[in-house]
PDB file of C-alpha atoms and ligand atoms in Angstrom:
ATOM      1  CA  MET A 119      15.704  45.415  13.099  1.00  0.00           C
ATOM      2  CA  SER A 120      15.178  42.495  15.505  1.00  0.00           C
ATOM      3  CA  THR A 121      16.367  39.047  14.489  1.00  0.00           C
ATOM      4  CA  GLY A 122      13.907  36.582  13.004  1.00  0.00           C
ATOM      5  CA  LYS A 123      12.715  33.370  14.588  1.00  0.00           C
ATOM      6  CA  PHE A 124      14.363  30.051  13.836  1.00  0.00           C
ATOM      7  CA  VAL A 125      11.881  27.188  13.475  1.00  0.00           C
ATOM      8  CA  CYS A 126      12.716  23.586  12.740  1.00  0.00           C
ATOM      9  CA  ILE A 127      10.459  20.669  11.843  1.00  0.00           C
ATOM     10  CA  GLU A 128      11.738  17.255  12.842  1.00  0.00           C
ATOM     11  CA  GLY A 129      10.770  13.615  12.943  1.00  0.00           C
ATOM     12  CA  LEU A 130      11.354  10.221  11.399  1.00  0.00           C
ATOM     13  CA  GLU A 131      10.889   9.359   7.734  1.00  0.00           C
ATOM     14  CA  GLY A 132       7.413   9.964   6.360  1.00  0.00           C
ATOM     15  CA  VAL A 133       5.896  11.554   9.485  1.00  0.00           C
ATOM     16  CA  GLY A 134       4.726  14.552   7.443  1.00  0.00           C
ATOM     17  CA  LYS A 135       7.543  17.108   7.628  1.00  0.00           C
ATOM     18  CA  SER A 136       7.311  18.217   3.971  1.00  0.00           C
ATOM     19  CA  THR A 137       3.518  18.249   4.049  1.00  0.00           C
ATOM     20  CA  ASN A 138       3.452  20.424   7.160  1.00  0.00           C
ATOM     21  CA  LEU A 139       6.283  22.645   5.965  1.00  0.00           C
ATOM     22  CA  ALA A 140       3.940  23.710   3.176  1.00  0.00           C
ATOM     23  CA  PHE A 141       1.316  24.492   5.835  1.00  0.00           C
ATOM     24  CA  ILE A 142       3.849  26.550   7.851  1.00  0.00           C
ATOM     25  CA  THR A 143       4.882  28.476   4.737  1.00  0.00           C
ATOM     26  CA  ASP A 144       1.253  29.265   4.019  1.00  0.00           C
ATOM     27  CA  TRP A 145       0.734  30.345   7.663  1.00  0.00           C
ATOM     28  CA  LEU A 146       3.737  32.711   7.423  1.00  0.00           C
ATOM     29  CA  PHE A 147       2.409  34.272   4.210  1.00  0.00           C
ATOM     30  CA  ARG A 148      -1.035  34.742   5.760  1.00  0.00           C
ATOM     31  CA  ASN A 149       0.553  36.437   8.769  1.00  0.00           C
ATOM     32  CA  ASN A 150       2.778  38.684   6.603  1.00  0.00           C
ATOM     33  CA  ILE A 151       5.956  37.286   8.134  1.00  0.00           C
ATOM     34  CA  ALA A 152       8.996  37.515   5.840  1.00  0.00           C
ATOM     35  CA  HIS A 153      10.692  34.149   5.821  1.00  0.00           C
ATOM     36  CA  VAL A 154      13.060  31.655   4.228  1.00  0.00           C
ATOM     37  CA  VAL A 155      12.227  27.967   3.946  1.00  0.00           C
ATOM     38  CA  THR A 156      15.120  25.565   3.768  1.00  0.00           C
ATOM     39  CA  ARG A 157      16.212  22.021   4.573  1.00  0.00           C
ATOM     40  CA  GLU A 158      19.009  19.835   5.899  1.00  0.00           C
ATOM     41  CA  PRO A 159      21.158  18.286   4.791  1.00  0.00           C
ATOM     42  CA  GLY A 160      21.261  20.975   2.113  1.00  0.00           C
ATOM     43  CA  GLY A 161      19.891  24.458   1.755  1.00  0.00           C
ATOM     44  CA  THR A 162      22.790  25.930  -0.278  1.00  0.00           C
ATOM     45  CA  PRO A 163      24.418  24.627  -3.486  1.00  0.00           C
ATOM     46  CA  ILE A 164      27.452  23.188  -1.673  1.00  0.00           C
ATOM     47  CA  ALA A 165      25.372  21.720   1.141  1.00  0.00           C
ATOM     48  CA  GLU A 166      22.994  20.190  -1.432  1.00  0.00           C
ATOM     49  CA  GLU A 167      25.989  18.453  -3.024  1.00  0.00           C
ATOM     50  CA  VAL A 168      26.868  17.008   0.371  1.00  0.00           C
ATOM     51  CA  ARG A 169      23.216  15.907   0.710  1.00  0.00           C
ATOM     52  CA  GLY A 170      23.645  13.975  -2.535  1.00  0.00           C
ATOM     53  CA  LEU A 171      26.692  12.222  -1.083  1.00  0.00           C
ATOM     54  CA  LEU A 172      24.855  11.387   2.136  1.00  0.00           C
ATOM     55  CA  LEU A 173      21.594  10.086   0.677  1.00  0.00           C
ATOM     56  CA  SER A 174      22.753   8.147  -2.377  1.00  0.00           C
ATOM     57  CA  LYS A 175      23.335   4.438  -2.100  1.00  0.00           C
ATOM     58  CA  ARG A 176      26.868   3.433  -3.037  1.00  0.00           C
ATOM     59  CA  PRO A 177      28.978   0.261  -3.006  1.00  0.00           C
ATOM     60  CA  GLU A 178      31.607   1.718  -0.619  1.00  0.00           C
ATOM     61  CA  PRO A 179      30.454   1.469   3.008  1.00  0.00           C
ATOM     62  CA  VAL A 180      30.153   4.919   4.579  1.00  0.00           C
ATOM     63  CA  ASP A 181      32.140   5.288   7.801  1.00  0.00           C
ATOM     64  CA  ALA A 182      29.941   6.628  10.625  1.00  0.00           C
ATOM     65  CA  MET A 183      32.428   9.387  11.558  1.00  0.00           C
ATOM     66  CA  CYS A 184      32.697  10.406   7.890  1.00  0.00           C
ATOM     67  CA  GLU A 185      28.894  10.622   7.740  1.00  0.00           C
ATOM     68  CA  LEU A 186      28.748  12.677  10.940  1.00  0.00           C
ATOM     69  CA  LEU A 187      31.386  15.149   9.733  1.00  0.00           C
ATOM     70  CA  LEU A 188      29.710  15.480   6.332  1.00  0.00           C
ATOM     71  CA  VAL A 189      26.437  16.354   8.074  1.00  0.00           C
ATOM     72  CA  PHE A 190      28.168  19.064  10.106  1.00  0.00           C
ATOM     73  CA  ALA A 191      30.211  20.287   7.109  1.00  0.00           C
ATOM     74  CA  ALA A 192      26.959  20.861   5.211  1.00  0.00           C
ATOM     75  CA  ARG A 193      25.453  22.472   8.322  1.00  0.00           C
ATOM     76  CA  ALA A 194      28.355  24.936   8.703  1.00  0.00           C
ATOM     77  CA  GLN A 195      27.879  26.120   5.119  1.00  0.00           C
ATOM     78  CA  HIS A 196      24.105  26.315   5.492  1.00  0.00           C
ATOM     79  CA  LEU A 197      24.234  28.064   8.853  1.00  0.00           C
ATOM     80  CA  ASN A 198      26.894  30.632   8.040  1.00  0.00           C
ATOM     81  CA  THR A 199      25.846  31.550   4.505  1.00  0.00           C
ATOM     82  CA  LYS A 200      22.068  31.277   4.731  1.00  0.00           C
ATOM     83  CA  ILE A 201      20.486  30.744   8.142  1.00  0.00           C
ATOM     84  CA  ARG A 202      22.436  33.266  10.223  1.00  0.00           C
ATOM     85  CA  PRO A 203      22.360  36.082   7.609  1.00  0.00           C
ATOM     86  CA  SER A 204      18.614  35.565   7.112  1.00  0.00           C
ATOM     87  CA  LEU A 205      17.912  35.709  10.858  1.00  0.00           C
ATOM     88  CA  GLU A 206      20.065  38.833  11.149  1.00  0.00           C
ATOM     89  CA  ASP A 207      17.994  40.414   8.361  1.00  0.00           C
ATOM     90  CA  GLY A 208      14.902  39.823  10.513  1.00  0.00           C
ATOM     91  CA  LEU A 209      13.537  36.915   8.472  1.00  0.00           C
ATOM     92  CA  TRP A 210      12.070  33.816  10.030  1.00  0.00           C
ATOM     93  CA  VAL A 211      13.945  30.711   8.962  1.00  0.00           C
ATOM     94  CA  VAL A 212      12.036  27.444   8.780  1.00  0.00           C
ATOM     95  CA  THR A 213      14.102  24.343   8.194  1.00  0.00           C
ATOM     96  CA  ASP A 214      13.091  20.799   7.365  1.00  0.00           C
ATOM     97  CA  ARG A 215      15.402  18.991   9.844  1.00  0.00           C
ATOM     98  CA  PHE A 216      18.389  20.336  11.803  1.00  0.00           C
ATOM     99  CA  THR A 217      20.724  19.051  14.515  1.00  0.00           C
ATOM    100  CA  ASP A 218      18.125  16.916  16.305  1.00  0.00           C
ATOM    101  CA  SER A 219      18.247  14.718  13.191  1.00  0.00           C
ATOM    102  CA  THR A 220      21.978  14.259  13.813  1.00  0.00           C
ATOM    103  CA  PHE A 221      21.450  13.220  17.442  1.00  0.00           C
ATOM    104  CA  ALA A 222      18.695  10.848  16.290  1.00  0.00           C
ATOM    105  CA  TYR A 223      20.251   9.339  13.134  1.00  0.00           C
ATOM    106  CA  GLN A 224      24.028   9.521  13.598  1.00  0.00           C
ATOM    107  CA  GLY A 225      23.761   9.285  17.398  1.00  0.00           C
ATOM    108  CA  ALA A 226      21.007   6.799  18.228  1.00  0.00           C
ATOM    109  CA  GLY A 227      20.865   5.232  14.754  1.00  0.00           C
ATOM    110  CA  ARG A 228      24.565   4.787  13.951  1.00  0.00           C
ATOM    111  CA  GLY A 229      25.801   4.722  17.548  1.00  0.00           C
ATOM    112  CA  MET A 230      28.049   7.780  17.427  1.00  0.00           C
ATOM    113  CA  PRO A 231      28.521   9.120  20.993  1.00  0.00           C
ATOM    114  CA  LEU A 232      26.005  11.855  21.790  1.00  0.00           C
ATOM    115  CA  GLU A 233      28.741  13.841  23.638  1.00  0.00           C
ATOM    116  CA  GLN A 234      30.798  14.016  20.425  1.00  0.00           C
ATOM    117  CA  ILE A 235      27.764  15.269  18.529  1.00  0.00           C
ATOM    118  CA  ALA A 236      27.203  17.891  21.239  1.00  0.00           C
ATOM    119  CA  GLN A 237      30.847  19.002  20.836  1.00  0.00           C
ATOM    120  CA  LEU A 238      30.419  19.402  17.079  1.00  0.00           C
ATOM    121  CA  GLU A 239      27.135  21.221  17.658  1.00  0.00           C
ATOM    122  CA  ALA A 240      28.901  23.710  19.949  1.00  0.00           C
ATOM    123  CA  LEU A 241      31.794  24.153  17.500  1.00  0.00           C
ATOM    124  CA  VAL A 242      29.647  24.673  14.412  1.00  0.00           C
ATOM    125  CA  GLN A 243      26.637  26.471  15.864  1.00  0.00           C
ATOM    126  CA  GLN A 244      28.355  28.674  18.433  1.00  0.00           C
ATOM    127  CA  GLY A 245      25.241  28.591  20.613  1.00  0.00           C
ATOM    128  CA  LEU A 246      22.647  29.064  17.873  1.00  0.00           C
ATOM    129  CA  LYS A 247      19.665  26.738  18.323  1.00  0.00           C
ATOM    130  CA  PRO A 248      16.105  26.818  16.961  1.00  0.00           C
ATOM    131  CA  ASP A 249      13.628  28.963  18.896  1.00  0.00           C
ATOM    132  CA  LEU A 250      11.069  26.248  18.256  1.00  0.00           C
ATOM    133  CA  THR A 251      11.474  22.643  17.145  1.00  0.00           C
ATOM    134  CA  ILE A 252       8.256  20.997  16.026  1.00  0.00           C
ATOM    135  CA  LEU A 253       8.698  17.266  16.543  1.00  0.00           C
ATOM    136  CA  LEU A 254       6.217  15.170  14.573  1.00  0.00           C
ATOM    137  CA  ASP A 255       6.164  11.965  16.543  1.00  0.00           C
ATOM    138  CA  ALA A 256       4.925   8.602  15.337  1.00  0.00           C
ATOM    139  CA  PRO A 257       5.995   4.988  15.726  1.00  0.00           C
ATOM    140  CA  ALA A 258       8.742   4.208  13.197  1.00  0.00           C
ATOM    141  CA  GLU A 259       6.483   1.737  11.351  1.00  0.00           C
ATOM    142  CA  VAL A 260       3.994   4.470  10.430  1.00  0.00           C
ATOM    143  CA  GLY A 261       6.433   6.730   8.622  1.00  0.00           C
ATOM    144  CA  LEU A 262       8.349   3.867   7.023  1.00  0.00           C
ATOM    145  CA  GLN A 263       5.125   2.517   5.533  1.00  0.00           C
ATOM    146  CA  ARG A 264       4.393   5.958   4.068  1.00  0.00           C
ATOM    147  CA  ALA A 265       7.977   6.270   2.724  1.00  0.00           C
ATOM    148  CA  THR A 266       7.924   2.744   1.254  1.00  0.00           C
ATOM    149  CA  ALA A 267       4.606   3.421  -0.466  1.00  0.00           C
ATOM    150  CA  ARG A 268       6.242   6.386  -2.219  1.00  0.00           C
ATOM    151  CA  GLY A 269       8.796   4.275  -4.118  1.00  0.00           C
ATOM    152  CA  GLU A 270      12.568   3.753  -4.096  1.00  0.00           C
ATOM    153  CA  LEU A 271      14.202   4.189  -0.688  1.00  0.00           C
ATOM    154  CA  ASP A 272      17.334   6.292  -0.081  1.00  0.00           C
ATOM    155  CA  ARG A 273      20.340   5.207   2.025  1.00  0.00           C
ATOM    156  CA  PHE A 274      18.702   6.159   5.349  1.00  0.00           C
ATOM    157  CA  GLU A 275      15.211   4.918   4.493  1.00  0.00           C
ATOM    158  CA  SER A 276      16.786   1.507   3.805  1.00  0.00           C
ATOM    159  CA  GLU A 277      17.862   1.153   7.460  1.00  0.00           C
ATOM    160  CA  ARG A 278      16.188  -1.415   9.715  1.00  0.00           C
ATOM    161  CA  LEU A 279      13.230  -0.654  11.931  1.00  0.00           C
ATOM    162  CA  SER A 280      15.411  -0.785  15.085  1.00  0.00           C
ATOM    163  CA  PHE A 281      17.515   2.139  13.746  1.00  0.00           C
ATOM    164  CA  PHE A 282      14.389   4.323  13.627  1.00  0.00           C
ATOM    165  CA  THR A 283      13.033   3.073  16.934  1.00  0.00           C
ATOM    166  CA  ARG A 284      16.275   4.172  18.636  1.00  0.00           C
ATOM    167  CA  ALA A 285      16.172   7.469  16.742  1.00  0.00           C
ATOM    168  CA  ARG A 286      12.620   8.137  17.909  1.00  0.00           C
ATOM    169  CA  ASP A 287      13.640   7.561  21.533  1.00  0.00           C
ATOM    170  CA  VAL A 288      16.436  10.138  21.267  1.00  0.00           C
ATOM    171  CA  TYR A 289      14.108  12.684  19.679  1.00  0.00           C
ATOM    172  CA  LEU A 290      11.646  12.228  22.559  1.00  0.00           C
ATOM    173  CA  ASP A 291      14.408  12.361  25.207  1.00  0.00           C
ATOM    174  CA  ARG A 292      15.719  15.620  23.793  1.00  0.00           C
ATOM    175  CA  ALA A 293      12.250  17.139  23.658  1.00  0.00           C
ATOM    176  CA  ALA A 294      11.550  16.096  27.249  1.00  0.00           C
ATOM    177  CA  ALA A 295      14.838  17.686  28.383  1.00  0.00           C
ATOM    178  CA  SER A 296      13.962  21.131  26.897  1.00  0.00           C
ATOM    179  CA  PRO A 297      10.164  21.350  26.844  1.00  0.00           C
ATOM    180  CA  ASP A 298      10.222  25.142  26.287  1.00  0.00           C
ATOM    181  CA  ARG A 299      11.975  24.724  22.906  1.00  0.00           C
ATOM    182  CA  TYR A 300      10.030  21.720  21.590  1.00  0.00           C
ATOM    183  CA  LEU A 301       6.485  21.162  20.469  1.00  0.00           C
ATOM    184  CA  VAL A 302       5.836  17.429  20.283  1.00  0.00           C
ATOM    185  CA  ILE A 303       2.846  16.548  18.114  1.00  0.00           C
ATOM    186  CA  ASP A 304       1.270  13.135  17.674  1.00  0.00           C
ATOM    187  CA  ALA A 305       1.714  12.671  13.912  1.00  0.00           C
ATOM    188  CA  THR A 306      -0.701   9.732  13.769  1.00  0.00           C
ATOM    189  CA  GLN A 307      -3.584  12.196  14.166  1.00  0.00           C
ATOM    190  CA  SER A 308      -5.420  13.631  11.157  1.00  0.00           C
ATOM    191  CA  LEU A 309      -3.491  16.260   9.225  1.00  0.00           C
ATOM    192  CA  GLU A 310      -6.055  18.864  10.343  1.00  0.00           C
ATOM    193  CA  ALA A 311      -5.423  18.092  14.018  1.00  0.00           C
ATOM    194  CA  VAL A 312      -1.627  18.194  13.493  1.00  0.00           C
ATOM    195  CA  GLN A 313      -1.904  21.546  11.736  1.00  0.00           C
ATOM    196  CA  ARG A 314      -4.081  23.057  14.466  1.00  0.00           C
ATOM    197  CA  GLU A 315      -1.311  22.284  16.956  1.00  0.00           C
ATOM    198  CA  ILE A 316       1.384  23.661  14.638  1.00  0.00           C
ATOM    199  CA  ALA A 317      -0.545  26.912  14.170  1.00  0.00           C
ATOM    200  CA  ALA A 318      -0.951  27.292  17.945  1.00  0.00           C
ATOM    201  CA  GLY A 319       2.806  26.775  18.412  1.00  0.00           C
ATOM    202  CA  LEU A 320       3.636  29.384  15.772  1.00  0.00           C
ATOM    203  CA  GLU A 321       1.186  31.869  17.332  1.00  0.00           C
ATOM    204  CA  ARG A 322       3.024  31.559  20.628  1.00  0.00           C
ATOM    205  CA  LEU A 323       6.294  32.545  18.912  1.00  0.00           C
ATOM    206  CA  THR A 324       4.950  35.801  17.462  1.00  0.00           C
TER     207      THR A 324
HETATM  208  N1  LIG B 156      19.672  13.101   8.103  1.00  0.00           N
HETATM  209  C1  LIG B 156      19.352  14.424   8.062  1.00  0.00           C
HETATM  210  C2  LIG B 156      20.643  12.614   8.973  1.00  0.00           C
HETATM  211  O1  LIG B 156      20.920  11.410   8.991  1.00  0.00           O
HETATM  212  N2  LIG B 156      21.277  13.488   9.804  1.00  0.00           N
HETATM  213  C3  LIG B 156      21.021  14.843   9.795  1.00  0.00           C
HETATM  214  O2  LIG B 156      21.625  15.596  10.571  1.00  0.00           O
HETATM  215  C4  LIG B 156      20.022  15.325   8.881  1.00  0.00           C
HETATM  216  C5  LIG B 156      19.698  16.792   8.836  1.00  0.00           C
HETATM  217  C6  LIG B 156      16.985  13.480   4.753  1.00  0.00           C
HETATM  218  C7  LIG B 156      17.661  12.272   5.318  1.00  0.00           C
HETATM  219  O3  LIG B 156      18.859  12.696   5.922  1.00  0.00           O
HETATM  220  C8  LIG B 156      18.959  12.159   7.219  1.00  0.00           C
HETATM  221  C9  LIG B 156      17.541  11.892   7.659  1.00  0.00           C
HETATM  222  C10 LIG B 156      16.809  11.585   6.386  1.00  0.00           C
HETATM  223  O4  LIG B 156      16.835  10.202   6.177  1.00  0.00           O
HETATM  224  P1  LIG B 156      14.613  13.959   3.885  1.00  0.00           P
HETATM  225  O5  LIG B 156      14.082  13.658   2.531  1.00  0.00           O
HETATM  226  O6  LIG B 156      14.819  15.380   4.202  1.00  0.00           O
HETATM  227  O7  LIG B 156      15.901  13.090   4.043  1.00  0.00           O
HETATM  228  O8  LIG B 156      13.714  13.414   5.038  1.00  0.00           O
HETATM  229  P2  LIG B 156      12.631  12.329   5.013  1.00  0.00           P
HETATM  230  O9  LIG B 156      12.242  12.074   6.425  1.00  0.00           O
HETATM  231  O10 LIG B 156      13.122  11.156   4.225  1.00  0.00           O
HETATM  232  O11 LIG B 156      11.434  13.041   4.283  1.00  0.00           O
HETATM  233  P3  LIG B 156      10.133  12.349   3.841  1.00  0.00           P
HETATM  234  O12 LIG B 156       9.654  13.083   2.641  1.00  0.00           O
HETATM  235  O13 LIG B 156      10.276  10.860   3.759  1.00  0.00           O
HETATM  236  O14 LIG B 156       9.171  12.514   5.061  1.00  0.00           O
HETATM  237  P4  LIG B 156       8.258  13.677   5.504  1.00  0.00           P
HETATM  238  O15 LIG B 156       8.623  14.936   4.820  1.00  0.00           O
HETATM  239  O16 LIG B 156       8.247  13.651   6.980  1.00  0.00           O
HETATM  240  O17 LIG B 156       6.833  13.179   5.048  1.00  0.00           O
HETATM  241  P5  LIG B 156       5.837  13.757   3.947  1.00  0.00           P
HETATM  242  O18 LIG B 156       5.339  15.087   4.351  1.00  0.00           O
HETATM  243  O19 LIG B 156       6.446  13.586   2.611  1.00  0.00           O
HETATM  244  O20 LIG B 156       4.617  12.762   4.168  1.00  0.00           O
HETATM  245  C11 LIG B 156       4.679  11.401   3.782  1.00  0.00           C
HETATM  246  C12 LIG B 156       3.273  10.934   3.371  1.00  0.00           C
HETATM  247  O21 LIG B 156       2.438  10.892   4.511  1.00  0.00           O
HETATM  248  C13 LIG B 156       1.243  11.639   4.315  1.00  0.00           C
HETATM  249  C14 LIG B 156       1.608  12.664   3.247  1.00  0.00           C
HETATM  250  O22 LIG B 156       0.461  13.079   2.546  1.00  0.00           O
HETATM  251  C15 LIG B 156       2.569  11.878   2.379  1.00  0.00           C
HETATM  252  O23 LIG B 156       1.876  11.090   1.463  1.00  0.00           O
HETATM  253  N3  LIG B 156       0.881  12.256   5.617  1.00  0.00           N
HETATM  254  C16 LIG B 156      -0.163  11.891   6.366  1.00  0.00           C
HETATM  255  N4  LIG B 156      -1.102  10.968   6.181  1.00  0.00           N
HETATM  256  C17 LIG B 156      -2.019  10.838   7.153  1.00  0.00           C
HETATM  257  N5  LIG B 156      -2.068  11.587   8.296  1.00  0.00           N
HETATM  258  C18 LIG B 156      -1.129  12.527   8.525  1.00  0.00           C
HETATM  259  N6  LIG B 156      -1.149  13.228   9.664  1.00  0.00           N
HETATM  260  C19 LIG B 156      -0.107  12.699   7.532  1.00  0.00           C
HETATM  261  N7  LIG B 156       0.962  13.512   7.445  1.00  0.00           N
HETATM  262  C20 LIG B 156       1.559  13.222   6.269  1.00  0.00           C
END
């Protein structure tokens, strides 16, 4: 059996990742493609516990290197016990966020060197990267307004606007550097227009 496709949806807070993940899941069902839908940080019981550590607000300041290593610790568990085995079984794996989030948030946001993140990526992923990363792009203000309207903010959502502006720039730089692996979609468009572009991107992968 051939390996499945690895698809990731990325972008800043509130750009519509969860909303469009539901659309992708529906598209996969309609096209009879066996798949697994997952998320980062998280995706397995241990990795979900790490997610809880990462997202919850706490009195103790979180060291940026500690945060970075926690992200990759969760990713190692997720990748080796869920993503890789699923791909090897021929399933498509669709994940809400992956390593681009680390370059954007821990790299651009927190200021951790991008070369160090690339080293951890190589160590943990051993060359595995998404076949397609759908980047929902919008100015940071747009998504933050949507996230704020939803209620209480988590530890990342409470960051300043400049954190997300830097993160957006890194997302766009990475997409521009590997245009064959990224589909950048203007997430300020109507949901229908966004989903037409997502469907076209998925078609090209089949
Ligand atoms: N993180 C994660 C790191 O720091 N490093 C890492 O390596 C990883 C993997 C995870 C947090 O962890 C951080 C980043 C994150 O802060 P999360 O909950 O997975 O948190 O991610 P969030 O971005 O916080 O998820 P959100 O639920 O806030 O955003 P979504 O999923 O992008 O947005 P969604 O779909 O809930 O949509 C928000 C609202 O907008 C509307 C929707 O209906 C909804 O109401 N909407 C639109 N409205 C108009 N037009 C459109 N085109 C719309 N699209 C959506």
